[in-house]
């Protein structure tokens, strides 16, 4: 090593530049605006590398650099528009699709039995599931593990009927969620009876996906930490594909969605082996059937 060589190691960069830039491009297109700081966190790169990636995409004509990040470089003609998708905050999402989330939550809560352990993913639909679980006065001795601070606070009122465990990890303010580091260590130490996964997309080819990478990574870890995996998604999520892949549909046992979901999409999901539960008059019968076919959990010491 010469005197002019740096003594510090560069920030680890596990992705090749072209792959990283393709994913950054998709992120810009989906959200409508991406910050340099978000790319740094998502890809574990330096700010200099993140800016260089955006500069390279701008040279290709794929994005337009703005202060702090980049936006899509769409050239819009008269009457044309593009869908600039972004990650909504927890509070924004909480106000949307209230009735569908309540429908989904009622079915999801009906799948839980006393004495079981449940992993409850972050999100507004899973927040509705938490509220529905609290309302079930017949439930007791339920252990619930979550990476959502808002969900933990919702469940607090059910203590001591419920034991509430928070994963730990770095806080994402937008969703009040806990992600890596540390969250994965906790999930690697448990095996629950059920996990309820929220998402931004459910698609036959794309599987279950999420709009941001840090939470998608935690959701993927949750899949391996539970006996039965249930995805909860309202009709707007069906047929959608986003940046962060949680897992293929083969990793999921059941989809719970709302009554207005497209029947054609639901039929195609059933054809690939995904069980679909809907809030119709037969929902109670379906719930009973599912719980009866689920292996009984042995009593804990």
Coordinates of C-alpha atoms in Angstrom, one line a residue, residues 8-291:
X8 CA -10.4 3.2 4.9
X9 CA -12.5 0.5 3.3
X10 CA -15.4 1.6 1.0
X11 CA -19.0 1.1 2.0
X12 CA -20.0 -2.5 1.1
X13 CA -21.9 -2.6 -2.2
X14 CA -23.3 -6.0 -2.8
X15 CA -25.2 -5.1 -6.0
X16 CA -23.6 -4.4 -9.4
X17 CA -24.0 -0.9 -10.6
X18 CA -26.3 -1.8 -13.5
X19 CA -28.6 -3.8 -11.2
X20 CA -28.6 -1.1 -8.6
X21 CA -29.5 1.5 -11.2
X22 CA -32.3 -0.6 -12.7
X23 CA -33.9 -0.9 -9.2
X24 CA -33.3 2.8 -8.6
X25 CA -35.1 3.6 -11.8
X26 CA -38.1 1.4 -10.8
X27 CA -38.2 3.2 -7.5
X28 CA -38.3 6.6 -9.1
X29 CA -41.0 5.5 -11.5
X30 CA -43.2 4.0 -8.7
X31 CA -42.9 6.8 -6.2
X32 CA -42.5 9.8 -8.5
X33 CA -39.6 11.1 -6.4
X34 CA -36.7 9.4 -4.6
X35 CA -34.2 11.0 -2.2
X36 CA -30.5 10.3 -2.3
X37 CA -30.8 9.3 1.4
X38 CA -33.4 6.6 0.5
X39 CA -31.0 5.1 -2.1
X40 CA -28.2 5.1 0.4
X41 CA -30.3 3.2 2.9
X42 CA -31.9 0.8 0.4
X43 CA -28.6 -0.2 -1.3
X44 CA -26.1 0.3 1.5
X45 CA -24.0 2.8 -0.6
X46 CA -22.5 6.1 0.0
X47 CA -24.1 9.4 -0.9
X48 CA -21.5 9.9 -3.6
X49 CA -22.4 6.6 -5.2
X50 CA -26.2 7.3 -5.0
X51 CA -25.8 10.7 -6.7
X52 CA -23.6 9.1 -9.4
X53 CA -26.3 6.5 -10.0
X54 CA -28.9 9.2 -10.4
X55 CA -26.6 11.2 -12.6
X56 CA -26.0 8.2 -14.9
X57 CA -29.8 7.6 -15.1
X58 CA -30.2 11.3 -16.0
X59 CA -27.7 11.0 -18.8
X60 CA -29.7 8.1 -20.2
X61 CA -32.8 10.3 -20.1
X62 CA -34.5 8.0 -17.6
X63 CA -34.8 10.5 -14.7
X64 CA -34.6 14.2 -14.0
X65 CA -32.3 15.3 -11.2
X66 CA -33.8 17.7 -8.7
X67 CA -32.6 19.0 -5.3
X68 CA -32.0 16.0 -3.0
X69 CA -33.0 13.3 -5.5
X70 CA -34.7 12.6 -8.8
X71 CA -38.1 12.4 -10.5
X72 CA -39.2 10.6 -13.6
X73 CA -38.0 12.2 -16.9
X74 CA -41.4 11.8 -18.6
X75 CA -41.9 14.2 -21.5
X76 CA -45.6 15.0 -21.3
X77 CA -47.6 16.2 -24.2
X78 CA -50.9 18.0 -24.0
X79 CA -53.4 16.0 -22.1
X80 CA -50.8 13.3 -21.1
X81 CA -50.1 12.4 -17.6
X82 CA -48.2 9.8 -15.6
X83 CA -48.9 8.1 -12.4
X84 CA -46.4 9.3 -9.8
X85 CA -46.7 6.7 -7.1
X86 CA -45.1 7.3 -3.7
X87 CA -45.2 5.6 -0.4
X88 CA -48.0 7.1 1.6
X89 CA -47.5 7.8 5.3
X90 CA -49.3 5.5 7.9
X91 CA -51.7 8.4 8.7
X92 CA -52.6 8.9 5.0
X93 CA -53.2 5.2 4.3
X94 CA -55.2 4.9 7.5
X95 CA -57.9 7.2 6.1
X96 CA -58.2 5.3 2.8
X97 CA -60.3 2.2 2.2
X98 CA -61.6 2.0 5.8
X99 CA -64.5 -0.3 5.1
X100 CA -62.4 -2.9 3.0
X101 CA -59.8 -2.9 5.8
X102 CA -62.4 -3.6 8.4
X103 CA -63.9 -6.4 6.3
X104 CA -60.5 -8.0 5.9
X105 CA -59.7 -7.5 9.6
X106 CA -62.8 -9.3 10.8
X107 CA -62.0 -12.4 8.8
X108 CA -58.3 -12.3 9.8
X109 CA -59.1 -12.0 13.5
X110 CA -61.5 -15.0 13.1
X111 CA -58.5 -17.3 12.2
X112 CA -56.8 -16.8 15.6
X113 CA -57.5 -19.1 18.5
X114 CA -56.6 -18.8 22.2
X115 CA -53.1 -20.0 23.0
X116 CA -51.7 -19.3 19.6
X117 CA -48.7 -17.1 18.6
X118 CA -49.1 -14.5 15.9
X119 CA -46.7 -12.3 13.9
X120 CA -48.5 -9.1 12.9
X121 CA -46.7 -7.1 10.1
X122 CA -46.7 -3.3 9.9
X123 CA -49.4 -1.5 7.9
X124 CA -52.9 0.0 8.1
X125 CA -54.7 -3.2 7.2
X126 CA -52.8 -5.2 9.8
X127 CA -53.5 -2.3 12.2
X128 CA -57.2 -3.0 11.6
X129 CA -56.5 -6.7 12.3
X130 CA -55.0 -5.7 15.6
X131 CA -58.1 -3.7 16.5
X132 CA -60.3 -6.7 15.6
X133 CA -58.2 -9.0 17.7
X134 CA -58.6 -6.7 20.7
X135 CA -62.3 -6.7 20.2
X136 CA -62.5 -10.5 20.6
X137 CA -63.1 -10.9 24.3
X138 CA -63.0 -14.6 24.0
X139 CA -59.3 -14.6 23.1
X140 CA -56.7 -15.2 25.8
X141 CA -53.1 -16.4 26.1
X142 CA -52.3 -15.0 22.6
X143 CA -48.7 -14.0 21.9
X144 CA -48.4 -11.3 19.3
X145 CA -45.1 -10.2 17.8
X146 CA -45.0 -7.0 15.7
X147 CA -42.6 -4.6 14.1
X148 CA -45.2 -1.8 14.1
X149 CA -45.2 0.7 16.9
X150 CA -48.8 1.8 16.2
X151 CA -49.9 -1.8 16.2
X152 CA -48.2 -2.5 19.5
X153 CA -50.0 0.5 21.1
X154 CA -53.3 -0.7 19.7
X155 CA -52.7 -4.1 21.3
X156 CA -51.6 -2.7 24.6
X157 CA -55.2 -2.5 25.9
X158 CA -55.5 -6.2 25.6
X159 CA -52.7 -7.0 28.0
X160 CA -52.7 -9.3 30.0
X161 CA -55.0 -11.4 27.7
X162 CA -52.3 -10.8 25.1
X163 CA -48.6 -10.8 25.4
X164 CA -47.2 -8.2 23.0
X165 CA -43.6 -8.4 21.8
X166 CA -42.0 -5.7 19.7
X167 CA -39.1 -6.8 17.4
X168 CA -36.8 -3.9 17.9
X169 CA -34.7 -2.4 15.1
X170 CA -34.3 0.9 13.3
X171 CA -37.4 3.1 13.2
X172 CA -38.9 4.2 9.9
X173 CA -41.0 7.3 10.7
X174 CA -43.2 7.1 7.6
X175 CA -44.8 3.8 8.8
X176 CA -43.7 3.8 12.4
X177 CA -42.1 0.5 11.6
X178 CA -39.0 -1.3 12.9
X179 CA -36.6 -2.7 10.3
X180 CA -32.9 -3.8 10.2
X181 CA -30.6 -3.8 12.0
X182 CA -31.8 -6.1 14.9
X183 CA -35.3 -6.8 13.7
X184 CA -34.1 -9.9 11.9
X185 CA -32.3 -11.2 14.9
X186 CA -35.6 -11.3 16.8
X187 CA -37.5 -13.0 14.0
X188 CA -34.8 -15.6 13.7
X189 CA -35.5 -16.7 17.3
X190 CA -39.3 -17.4 17.0
X191 CA -41.7 -19.7 15.2
X192 CA -45.3 -18.5 15.3
X193 CA -48.5 -20.3 14.4
X194 CA -49.7 -17.5 12.1
X195 CA -48.3 -14.5 10.4
X196 CA -50.4 -11.7 8.8
X197 CA -48.4 -9.9 6.0
X198 CA -49.4 -6.5 4.6
X199 CA -48.2 -5.5 1.2
X200 CA -48.6 -3.1 -1.8
X201 CA -49.0 -5.8 -4.5
X202 CA -50.2 -9.3 -5.1
X203 CA -49.6 -10.7 -8.6
X204 CA -49.3 -14.2 -10.1
X205 CA -45.9 -13.5 -11.7
X206 CA -44.5 -10.9 -9.3
X207 CA -45.7 -12.6 -6.1
X208 CA -46.2 -10.4 -3.1
X209 CA -44.3 -7.1 -3.2
X210 CA -43.9 -3.9 -1.2
X211 CA -43.1 -0.4 -2.3
X212 CA -40.0 0.0 -0.1
X213 CA -37.0 -2.4 0.3
X214 CA -36.4 -2.2 4.1
X215 CA -39.9 -3.4 5.0
X216 CA -39.9 -5.9 2.2
X217 CA -36.8 -7.5 3.8
X218 CA -38.5 -7.8 7.2
X219 CA -41.7 -9.2 5.6
X220 CA -39.6 -11.9 3.9
X221 CA -38.1 -12.9 7.2
X222 CA -41.5 -13.2 8.7
X223 CA -42.5 -15.8 6.1
X224 CA -39.9 -18.2 7.5
X225 CA -40.9 -17.6 11.1
X226 CA -44.5 -18.9 11.0
X227 CA -46.4 -22.1 10.3
X228 CA -49.2 -20.5 8.3
X229 CA -48.7 -17.4 6.1
X230 CA -51.6 -15.1 5.4
X231 CA -51.4 -12.0 3.2
X232 CA -54.0 -9.3 3.8
X233 CA -54.6 -6.9 0.8
X234 CA -57.6 -4.9 -0.4
X235 CA -58.7 -5.0 -4.0
X236 CA -56.4 -2.1 -5.0
X237 CA -53.3 -4.2 -4.3
X238 CA -54.3 -7.1 -6.5
X239 CA -52.5 -7.4 -9.9
X240 CA -49.9 -4.8 -8.7
X241 CA -46.1 -5.4 -8.6
X242 CA -43.7 -3.1 -6.7
X243 CA -39.9 -2.9 -6.1
X244 CA -39.4 -5.0 -3.0
X245 CA -40.3 -8.7 -3.4
X246 CA -41.5 -10.3 -0.3
X247 CA -41.9 -13.8 -1.8
X248 CA -43.6 -15.9 -4.5
X249 CA -47.3 -16.8 -4.1
X250 CA -46.1 -20.4 -3.3
X251 CA -44.8 -19.0 0.1
X252 CA -48.3 -18.0 1.1
X253 CA -51.2 -20.1 2.2
X254 CA -54.1 -17.7 2.2
X255 CA -55.2 -14.3 0.8
X256 CA -57.8 -12.2 2.6
X257 CA -59.2 -9.4 0.5
X258 CA -62.4 -7.3 0.4
X259 CA -65.8 -8.0 -1.2
X260 CA -65.2 -5.7 -4.3
X261 CA -62.1 -7.6 -5.5
X262 CA -62.0 -8.4 -9.2
X263 CA -63.4 -12.0 -9.5
X264 CA -61.2 -12.7 -12.6
X265 CA -58.1 -11.9 -10.6
X266 CA -59.3 -14.0 -7.6
X267 CA -59.9 -17.0 -9.9
X268 CA -56.4 -16.7 -11.3
X269 CA -55.0 -16.6 -7.8
X270 CA -57.0 -19.7 -6.8
X271 CA -55.7 -21.5 -9.9
X272 CA -52.1 -21.3 -8.6
X273 CA -53.1 -22.7 -5.2
X274 CA -53.7 -19.6 -3.1
X275 CA -56.7 -19.9 -0.8
X276 CA -58.9 -16.8 -1.0
X277 CA -61.2 -15.6 1.8
X278 CA -63.8 -12.9 1.2
X279 CA -66.2 -11.0 3.5
X280 CA -69.3 -12.7 2.2
X281 CA -72.1 -14.6 4.0
X282 CA -70.0 -17.8 3.8
X283 CA -67.0 -16.2 5.5
X284 CA -67.8 -17.6 8.9
X285 CA -68.1 -21.1 7.4
X286 CA -64.8 -20.7 5.5
X287 CA -63.1 -19.5 8.7
X288 CA -64.3 -22.5 10.7
X289 CA -63.2 -24.9 7.9
X290 CA -59.7 -23.3 7.8
X291 CA -59.2 -23.5 11.6

